[in-house]
Coordinates of C-alpha atoms in Angstrom, one line a residue:
M1 CA 176.5 74.5 -38.5
I2 CA 180.1 75.1 -36.9
Q3 CA 182.5 75.0 -39.1
K4 CA 185.7 75.7 -37.5
M5 CA 186.1 74.7 -33.9
L6 CA 189.2 75.6 -31.5
I7 CA 190.0 73.9 -28.7
A8 CA 190.8 75.2 -25.5
N9 CA 193.2 72.6 -24.0
R10 CA 195.8 70.0 -24.2
G11 CA 196.8 67.1 -23.8
E12 CA 194.0 63.8 -24.2
I13 CA 190.8 66.0 -24.3
A14 CA 191.9 68.1 -26.9
V15 CA 193.0 64.9 -29.0
R16 CA 189.8 63.5 -29.0
I17 CA 187.9 66.5 -29.0
I18 CA 190.0 67.1 -32.6
R19 CA 189.1 63.2 -33.6
V20 CA 185.5 63.8 -32.6
C21 CA 184.9 67.1 -34.8
R22 CA 187.5 65.3 -37.7
E23 CA 184.3 62.9 -37.7
M24 CA 181.7 65.8 -37.6
G25 CA 183.6 67.5 -41.0
I26 CA 184.6 70.2 -38.4
R27 CA 188.1 71.8 -39.3
T28 CA 190.3 72.3 -36.1
V29 CA 192.3 75.1 -34.2
A30 CA 194.9 73.7 -31.6
V31 CA 196.4 76.8 -29.0
Y32 CA 199.4 75.8 -27.2
S33 CA 202.0 76.7 -24.9
V34 CA 205.4 77.4 -25.9
A35 CA 206.1 74.0 -23.8
D36 CA 203.6 72.4 -25.9
R37 CA 204.9 73.1 -29.1
E38 CA 205.5 69.7 -30.3
A39 CA 202.2 68.3 -28.5
L40 CA 199.9 66.1 -30.3
H41 CA 197.0 68.0 -30.1
T42 CA 199.4 70.5 -32.0
Q43 CA 200.0 68.3 -34.8
L44 CA 196.8 66.9 -35.2
A45 CA 195.1 70.4 -35.4
D46 CA 194.4 71.7 -39.0
E47 CA 195.9 74.6 -37.5
A48 CA 198.1 75.4 -34.1
I49 CA 198.5 78.9 -32.6
C50 CA 200.9 79.4 -29.8
I51 CA 199.3 81.6 -27.0
G52 CA 201.8 82.0 -24.9
E53 CA 204.7 80.6 -22.3
T54 CA 204.8 77.7 -20.3
K55 CA 203.0 78.7 -17.4
S56 CA 199.1 78.2 -17.8
S57 CA 198.4 81.7 -16.4
E58 CA 200.1 82.5 -19.7
S59 CA 198.3 80.3 -21.7
Y60 CA 195.6 77.7 -20.9
L61 CA 194.5 80.6 -18.7
N62 CA 194.7 83.2 -20.8
M63 CA 191.4 84.3 -22.0
E64 CA 192.7 87.1 -24.3
S65 CA 194.6 85.3 -25.9
I66 CA 192.8 82.6 -26.6
I67 CA 189.7 84.4 -27.4
S68 CA 192.2 86.2 -29.8
A69 CA 193.4 83.2 -31.3
A70 CA 189.6 82.4 -32.7
I71 CA 189.4 85.5 -33.6
T72 CA 192.3 85.7 -35.5
S73 CA 191.8 82.1 -37.2
G74 CA 187.9 82.6 -37.9
A75 CA 186.8 79.8 -35.3
D76 CA 183.4 79.8 -34.9
A77 CA 183.1 78.1 -32.2
I78 CA 185.5 77.3 -28.5
H79 CA 185.0 73.9 -26.8
P80 CA 186.4 73.7 -23.2
G81 CA 187.7 70.5 -22.6
F82 CA 187.8 69.9 -18.6
G83 CA 190.2 71.6 -16.2
F84 CA 191.9 75.7 -17.1
L85 CA 189.0 77.4 -18.2
S86 CA 186.4 75.1 -18.6
E87 CA 184.0 76.3 -15.3
N88 CA 185.0 80.0 -15.6
P89 CA 182.0 81.8 -16.2
V90 CA 184.0 84.8 -17.0
F91 CA 185.3 83.2 -20.2
A92 CA 182.0 81.7 -21.4
Q93 CA 180.8 85.2 -21.4
L94 CA 183.4 86.1 -23.6
C95 CA 182.7 83.4 -26.0
E96 CA 178.8 84.6 -25.5
K97 CA 180.3 88.5 -26.6
C98 CA 182.0 87.6 -29.5
N99 CA 179.5 85.7 -30.6
I100 CA 181.5 82.4 -30.7
T101 CA 179.4 79.7 -29.7
Y102 CA 180.9 78.0 -26.4
V103 CA 180.7 74.4 -25.8
G104 CA 178.8 74.1 -22.9
P105 CA 176.3 75.7 -20.9
K106 CA 175.3 79.5 -20.2
S107 CA 178.0 81.5 -18.3
C108 CA 174.9 82.2 -15.9
V109 CA 174.7 78.4 -15.7
I110 CA 178.3 78.2 -14.4
E111 CA 178.4 81.4 -12.2
K112 CA 175.3 79.5 -10.2
M113 CA 176.8 75.8 -9.9
G114 CA 180.1 77.3 -10.0
N115 CA 179.5 79.2 -6.5
K116 CA 178.7 75.9 -3.8
V117 CA 176.5 78.2 -2.1
E118 CA 174.4 79.1 -4.7
A119 CA 174.4 75.5 -6.4
R120 CA 173.3 74.1 -2.8
N121 CA 170.4 76.9 -2.5
T122 CA 169.0 75.8 -6.0
M123 CA 168.6 72.2 -4.8
V124 CA 167.0 72.8 -2.3
R125 CA 164.2 75.2 -4.1
A126 CA 164.4 71.8 -6.5
G127 CA 163.7 69.5 -3.6
V128 CA 166.8 67.7 -4.3
P129 CA 168.1 66.1 -1.2
V130 CA 171.0 68.3 0.3
I131 CA 173.5 67.3 2.9
P132 CA 172.3 69.3 6.3
G133 CA 174.6 72.3 6.0
N134 CA 174.4 75.9 5.7
N135 CA 172.7 77.9 3.0
D136 CA 174.8 81.4 2.7
G137 CA 178.9 81.5 2.7
I138 CA 180.1 82.8 5.5
K139 CA 184.2 84.5 5.8
D140 CA 184.2 84.5 9.6
C141 CA 185.7 81.7 11.9
R142 CA 182.9 82.3 14.8
T143 CA 179.9 82.4 13.0
G144 CA 181.1 79.0 10.7
K145 CA 181.5 77.6 14.5
S146 CA 177.6 77.9 15.5
I147 CA 177.0 76.3 12.1
A148 CA 179.5 73.5 13.0
E149 CA 177.7 72.8 15.8
K150 CA 174.0 73.0 14.4
V151 CA 174.4 70.8 12.0
G152 CA 177.0 68.3 14.6
Y153 CA 180.5 67.1 14.1
P154 CA 182.0 65.9 12.3
V155 CA 181.7 68.3 9.8
M156 CA 183.1 69.2 6.1
I157 CA 184.7 72.9 5.4
K158 CA 184.5 73.7 1.7
A159 CA 185.4 76.5 -0.3
A160 CA 182.3 78.0 -2.2
S161 CA 184.3 78.6 -5.7
G162 CA 186.2 76.0 -6.8
G163 CA 186.5 72.4 -6.5
G164 CA 189.3 70.1 -7.3
G165 CA 189.8 69.0 -3.2
K166 CA 191.2 72.5 -2.6
G167 CA 189.7 74.5 0.2
M168 CA 188.5 71.4 1.6
R169 CA 188.9 70.0 5.2
V170 CA 187.2 67.7 8.0
A171 CA 187.2 69.0 11.7
Y172 CA 185.6 65.9 14.1
S173 CA 185.7 68.4 17.4
A174 CA 185.4 71.8 18.3
E175 CA 188.4 72.4 19.5
E176 CA 189.3 70.5 15.7
F177 CA 187.4 73.9 13.4
S178 CA 189.2 76.7 13.9
H179 CA 192.3 75.6 12.8
S180 CA 190.9 73.3 9.9
F181 CA 188.7 76.5 9.1
Q182 CA 191.2 78.4 8.3
A183 CA 193.9 76.6 6.7
A184 CA 190.8 75.4 4.5
Q185 CA 189.4 78.8 3.7
K186 CA 193.7 80.5 3.7
E187 CA 194.1 77.2 0.2
S188 CA 190.6 78.8 -1.6
E189 CA 191.8 82.1 -0.9
M190 CA 195.1 81.1 -3.1
A191 CA 193.3 78.6 -5.3
F192 CA 190.2 80.8 -6.2
G193 CA 190.5 84.1 -5.1
D194 CA 187.2 83.4 -2.8
D195 CA 187.5 82.9 1.0
T196 CA 183.7 82.1 1.3
M197 CA 183.4 79.3 3.1
Y198 CA 180.1 77.0 3.9
I199 CA 179.9 74.3 6.2
E200 CA 177.7 71.1 6.3
H201 CA 177.7 67.7 7.6
F202 CA 180.3 65.0 6.8
V203 CA 178.6 62.0 6.1
E204 CA 180.7 60.0 6.9
H205 CA 182.5 56.5 4.2
P206 CA 180.4 56.6 1.8
R207 CA 180.4 56.2 -1.9
H208 CA 180.7 59.0 -4.7
I209 CA 178.1 58.6 -7.6
E210 CA 177.5 60.7 -10.0
F211 CA 175.1 61.2 -13.0
Q212 CA 175.8 62.0 -16.2
I213 CA 173.5 64.7 -18.0
L214 CA 172.6 65.6 -21.8
A215 CA 170.6 69.2 -22.1
D216 CA 169.8 70.0 -25.5
K217 CA 168.1 74.4 -25.7
Y218 CA 164.5 73.3 -25.8
G219 CA 164.2 71.3 -22.1
N220 CA 164.9 67.9 -22.8
V221 CA 167.6 66.2 -19.8
V222 CA 168.1 62.6 -19.7
H223 CA 170.4 61.4 -17.7
L224 CA 173.3 58.5 -19.0
G225 CA 173.2 56.4 -15.8
E226 CA 176.2 56.2 -13.0
R227 CA 180.0 56.1 -12.4
D228 CA 181.2 55.1 -9.6
C229 CA 183.9 57.5 -8.2
S230 CA 184.8 56.6 -4.3
L231 CA 188.5 55.4 -5.4
Q232 CA 189.9 59.0 -4.9
R233 CA 193.4 60.1 -3.6
N234 CA 193.1 64.2 -1.6
H235 CA 189.6 64.2 -4.0
Q236 CA 191.1 63.0 -6.9
K237 CA 189.8 60.1 -9.2
I238 CA 192.4 57.0 -9.9
I239 CA 189.8 54.2 -11.3
E240 CA 185.8 54.7 -12.1
E241 CA 183.5 52.4 -13.1
A242 CA 180.4 52.4 -14.2
P243 CA 177.5 51.3 -13.5
S244 CA 177.9 51.1 -9.8
S245 CA 178.3 47.8 -8.2
V246 CA 175.6 49.1 -5.0
L247 CA 173.4 50.8 -6.8
S248 CA 169.5 48.8 -7.0
D249 CA 167.6 49.3 -10.7
E250 CA 165.0 51.3 -8.5
L251 CA 167.9 53.5 -6.6
R252 CA 169.4 54.5 -9.8
N253 CA 166.3 55.1 -11.2
E254 CA 165.7 57.1 -8.8
M255 CA 168.5 59.0 -8.6
G256 CA 168.7 59.3 -12.0
R257 CA 165.3 61.8 -11.5
E258 CA 166.7 63.4 -9.2
A259 CA 169.7 64.2 -11.6
V260 CA 167.5 65.4 -14.3
K261 CA 165.5 67.5 -11.8
A262 CA 168.8 68.7 -10.8
A263 CA 169.7 70.1 -14.5
V264 CA 166.1 71.6 -15.1
A265 CA 166.7 73.2 -11.8
A266 CA 170.1 74.8 -13.0
G267 CA 168.4 75.7 -16.1
Y268 CA 171.1 73.5 -18.1
E269 CA 172.2 72.5 -20.9
N270 CA 174.3 70.5 -23.3
A271 CA 176.8 68.1 -20.8
G272 CA 177.5 68.1 -16.9
T273 CA 177.4 65.9 -14.0
I274 CA 175.7 66.0 -10.8
E275 CA 177.4 64.3 -8.6
F276 CA 176.0 63.1 -4.9
L277 CA 177.1 61.0 -1.9
L278 CA 175.9 58.0 -1.1
D279 CA 175.9 56.9 2.4
K280 CA 175.6 53.4 3.9
N281 CA 171.9 53.3 4.5
G282 CA 171.3 54.1 0.8
N283 CA 170.6 57.8 1.2
Y284 CA 172.1 60.1 -0.4
Y285 CA 173.0 64.0 -1.4
F286 CA 173.5 66.4 -3.6
M287 CA 177.3 67.5 -3.5
E288 CA 177.5 69.7 -7.0
M289 CA 177.5 69.9 -10.4
N290 CA 180.5 70.0 -12.9
T291 CA 179.6 71.8 -15.7
R292 CA 182.2 70.5 -18.0
I293 CA 183.0 67.6 -19.8
Q294 CA 184.1 64.5 -16.9
V295 CA 187.5 62.8 -17.4
E296 CA 185.8 59.6 -16.7
H297 CA 183.4 59.8 -19.8
P298 CA 184.4 57.1 -21.1
I299 CA 182.3 54.4 -19.3
T300 CA 179.2 56.3 -19.7
E301 CA 179.6 55.8 -23.1
N302 CA 181.0 52.4 -23.0
I303 CA 177.6 51.6 -21.1
T304 CA 175.3 53.5 -23.0
G305 CA 176.9 53.4 -26.6
I306 CA 176.6 57.3 -26.6
D307 CA 179.4 59.3 -27.9
I308 CA 179.3 62.6 -25.2
V309 CA 181.5 64.4 -26.9
K310 CA 179.6 64.7 -30.3
E311 CA 176.6 65.1 -28.6
Q312 CA 177.6 68.7 -26.6
I313 CA 178.9 69.8 -30.4
R314 CA 175.5 69.3 -31.8
I315 CA 173.6 70.3 -28.8
A316 CA 176.1 73.4 -28.7
E317 CA 174.4 73.9 -33.0
G318 CA 171.3 73.7 -31.6
E319 CA 170.3 70.1 -32.6
R320 CA 167.7 68.5 -30.4
L321 CA 168.5 65.8 -28.2
P322 CA 167.6 63.0 -30.6
F323 CA 166.3 60.3 -28.1
E324 CA 164.3 60.1 -24.4
Q325 CA 165.2 58.1 -21.1
R326 CA 163.1 55.1 -22.2
D327 CA 166.0 54.9 -25.0
I328 CA 169.2 55.1 -23.3
K329 CA 170.0 51.6 -22.0
I330 CA 172.8 50.3 -19.5
K331 CA 174.6 47.5 -21.0
G332 CA 177.9 45.7 -19.6
H333 CA 180.5 47.6 -17.4
S334 CA 183.3 49.7 -17.8
I335 CA 185.8 50.3 -16.0
E336 CA 188.6 53.6 -16.1
C337 CA 192.2 53.8 -14.5
R338 CA 194.2 56.9 -15.4
I339 CA 197.8 56.1 -15.6
N340 CA 199.2 59.1 -13.8
A341 CA 203.6 60.4 -14.1
E342 CA 204.2 59.8 -10.8
N343 CA 205.9 57.9 -8.1
P344 CA 203.6 56.0 -5.6
D345 CA 206.7 54.8 -3.3
K346 CA 207.8 58.4 -3.1
N347 CA 204.4 59.9 -1.8
F348 CA 203.1 59.8 -5.6
L349 CA 205.9 62.8 -6.4
P350 CA 204.9 63.9 -10.2
C351 CA 207.8 62.9 -12.7
S352 CA 208.9 64.5 -16.1
G353 CA 210.7 63.5 -18.6
K354 CA 211.1 61.9 -22.4
I355 CA 209.2 59.1 -23.0
T356 CA 211.7 57.0 -24.2
D357 CA 209.3 53.7 -25.0
I358 CA 205.6 52.9 -25.2
H359 CA 203.3 50.6 -25.5
F360 CA 199.8 50.6 -25.2
P361 CA 197.3 47.3 -25.0
G362 CA 194.7 46.8 -27.3
G363 CA 191.9 44.7 -28.3
N364 CA 188.2 43.7 -27.9
G365 CA 186.4 46.0 -25.2
V366 CA 190.3 48.0 -24.5
R367 CA 190.4 51.1 -25.2
V368 CA 193.2 53.9 -24.7
D369 CA 192.8 57.7 -24.4
S370 CA 196.4 59.5 -24.3
A371 CA 198.5 62.4 -26.2
I372 CA 201.9 60.7 -25.6
F373 CA 204.6 59.2 -27.7
S374 CA 207.6 58.1 -28.0
G375 CA 209.9 61.0 -27.5
C376 CA 207.5 63.2 -26.1
E377 CA 208.7 65.2 -23.0
V378 CA 206.0 64.8 -20.3
T379 CA 206.6 68.2 -18.8
P380 CA 206.3 69.2 -15.3
Y381 CA 204.4 72.3 -15.9
Y382 CA 200.9 70.6 -16.2
D383 CA 198.6 67.9 -14.5
S384 CA 200.1 64.3 -14.3
M385 CA 197.9 62.3 -16.3
L386 CA 199.3 60.7 -19.3
A387 CA 196.0 58.6 -20.6
K388 CA 193.2 56.8 -19.6
L389 CA 193.1 53.2 -19.8
I390 CA 189.5 52.0 -20.5
V391 CA 187.9 48.9 -20.8
Y392 CA 184.6 47.1 -21.5
A393 CA 183.3 43.8 -20.8
D394 CA 179.7 41.7 -20.1
N395 CA 179.7 42.5 -16.6
R396 CA 182.1 43.5 -13.8
K397 CA 183.7 40.4 -13.2
E398 CA 184.9 40.1 -17.1
A399 CA 185.6 43.8 -16.9
I400 CA 188.0 43.3 -13.6
D401 CA 189.5 40.4 -15.7
K402 CA 189.7 42.6 -18.8
M403 CA 191.8 45.6 -16.6
R404 CA 194.2 43.5 -15.1
S405 CA 195.5 42.2 -18.5
A406 CA 195.0 45.1 -19.9
L407 CA 197.4 47.1 -17.1
G408 CA 200.4 43.8 -17.2
E409 CA 200.6 45.1 -20.9
V410 CA 201.1 48.4 -20.4
V411 CA 205.0 49.7 -21.4
I412 CA 206.1 53.9 -20.3
E413 CA 209.4 54.2 -20.7
G414 CA 211.3 57.5 -19.4
V415 CA 209.3 58.4 -16.7
E416 CA 207.7 56.3 -13.5
T417 CA 204.0 56.1 -13.8
N418 CA 201.6 54.4 -11.4
V419 CA 200.9 51.6 -13.6
D420 CA 201.9 48.9 -10.6
Y421 CA 200.1 50.8 -8.6
E422 CA 196.6 50.8 -10.2
Y423 CA 197.2 47.0 -10.8
E424 CA 197.4 46.5 -7.1
I425 CA 194.1 48.7 -6.6
I426 CA 192.1 46.0 -9.1
N427 CA 193.7 42.5 -7.6
N428 CA 192.8 44.1 -4.4
S429 CA 189.9 41.7 -2.4
E430 CA 188.2 44.3 -0.7
F431 CA 187.4 46.0 -4.8
I432 CA 186.7 42.9 -6.6
A433 CA 184.4 42.1 -3.9
G434 CA 183.1 46.1 -4.5
N435 CA 183.5 46.9 -0.5
F436 CA 184.8 49.8 -1.1
D437 CA 184.0 53.9 -0.5
V438 CA 185.8 57.3 -1.0
D439 CA 187.8 56.0 1.9
F440 CA 189.3 52.8 0.7
I441 CA 192.7 54.5 -1.2
E442 CA 193.5 55.9 2.5
K443 CA 193.4 52.5 3.8
F444 CA 195.1 50.7 0.9
N445 CA 197.8 53.1 1.4
R446 CA 198.5 52.6 4.6
D447 CA 198.3 49.2 4.5
R448 CA 200.8 48.8 1.3
S449 CA 203.4 51.1 3.2
A450 CA 203.1 49.2 5.9

């Protein structure tokens, strides 16, 4: 059993993990940068250790400092949360070598599924539907253009490593390809230190549907239903909901089976997400696997009643899943809005400063995951997300009504936020009707600024 957990992260996910550990009787160690000395996660943990300067590369991405903090504090496990080192196979391997329990999949699985080409080939061998494209990584533009002609325009040019929307470009014609390829490759090299790319057909106007999976060490795998994450800006999710309003029970079950098949093919353990693109004709294609917990996991917890973070820890301790697929019941509807420190009227410029006043809504079916408090500093050094506002109701209409009410009650003073912007989206007639895809936000922003 895990006795002491080091949380290799910051912000609301660090707070979330600390709270679950408290419930489970596990002592916690927070790590922090100089800029986060007074952050909430450092105050809630049983111990807190400074691991470096403000820059992420010198603190939250510094593997040696984090491992050293774990050893020094006597922590026997590390939870990586999301972002930072959560999908870094080298970090997971370091934990394995130091006999520290890593709350996540094995390093070899992270490496395999983190490489888009290898992940794609794994799905092809398993018979999971994939988007037409190349099965090997490429580095030169001429080869890429040849593949694009075979696949058919438009094509998506993607970094073989990494994610988060970086190293991605769409080319609608051969004339656009060279410039798009070079731009994506340069961005990939800067972001991930890898200029390997791959090409796939670009599915126009799809929905982004992801399935939450849980897998134990004994080969038991289940899915917890889907989340619709189609509302994105620059490939970054803004609002998510579960379940999706466009999936029939038959399609949901079919995609769920494919998600489980994908996890089995990957040899997966712990919590993960299988992401699909769903076209307007009901065809779906494997896009990628996220080998970590997702920001939007609370909406799945709401509709299933399963604490995903708690299950992550239990799996890491070697326990079997306490349920089978037939035990998973989807009930009600949940929506999450990401509240960011940014100004939508200034091209979503990130904002920093001291929070002078704060009020979050409460009540039945309202949840707020956050690490901010009155008087805390919002720095410009890390992700701009301040909080996640999550609602749950019996059906989608009631969930929308509840989110509208909850957003209207949020008060955050001292920094600009996107609360009003998300209120506009929630009240948009097309969103209410469920008529949206991954291009919705781009059109919404154009109409908003017209």
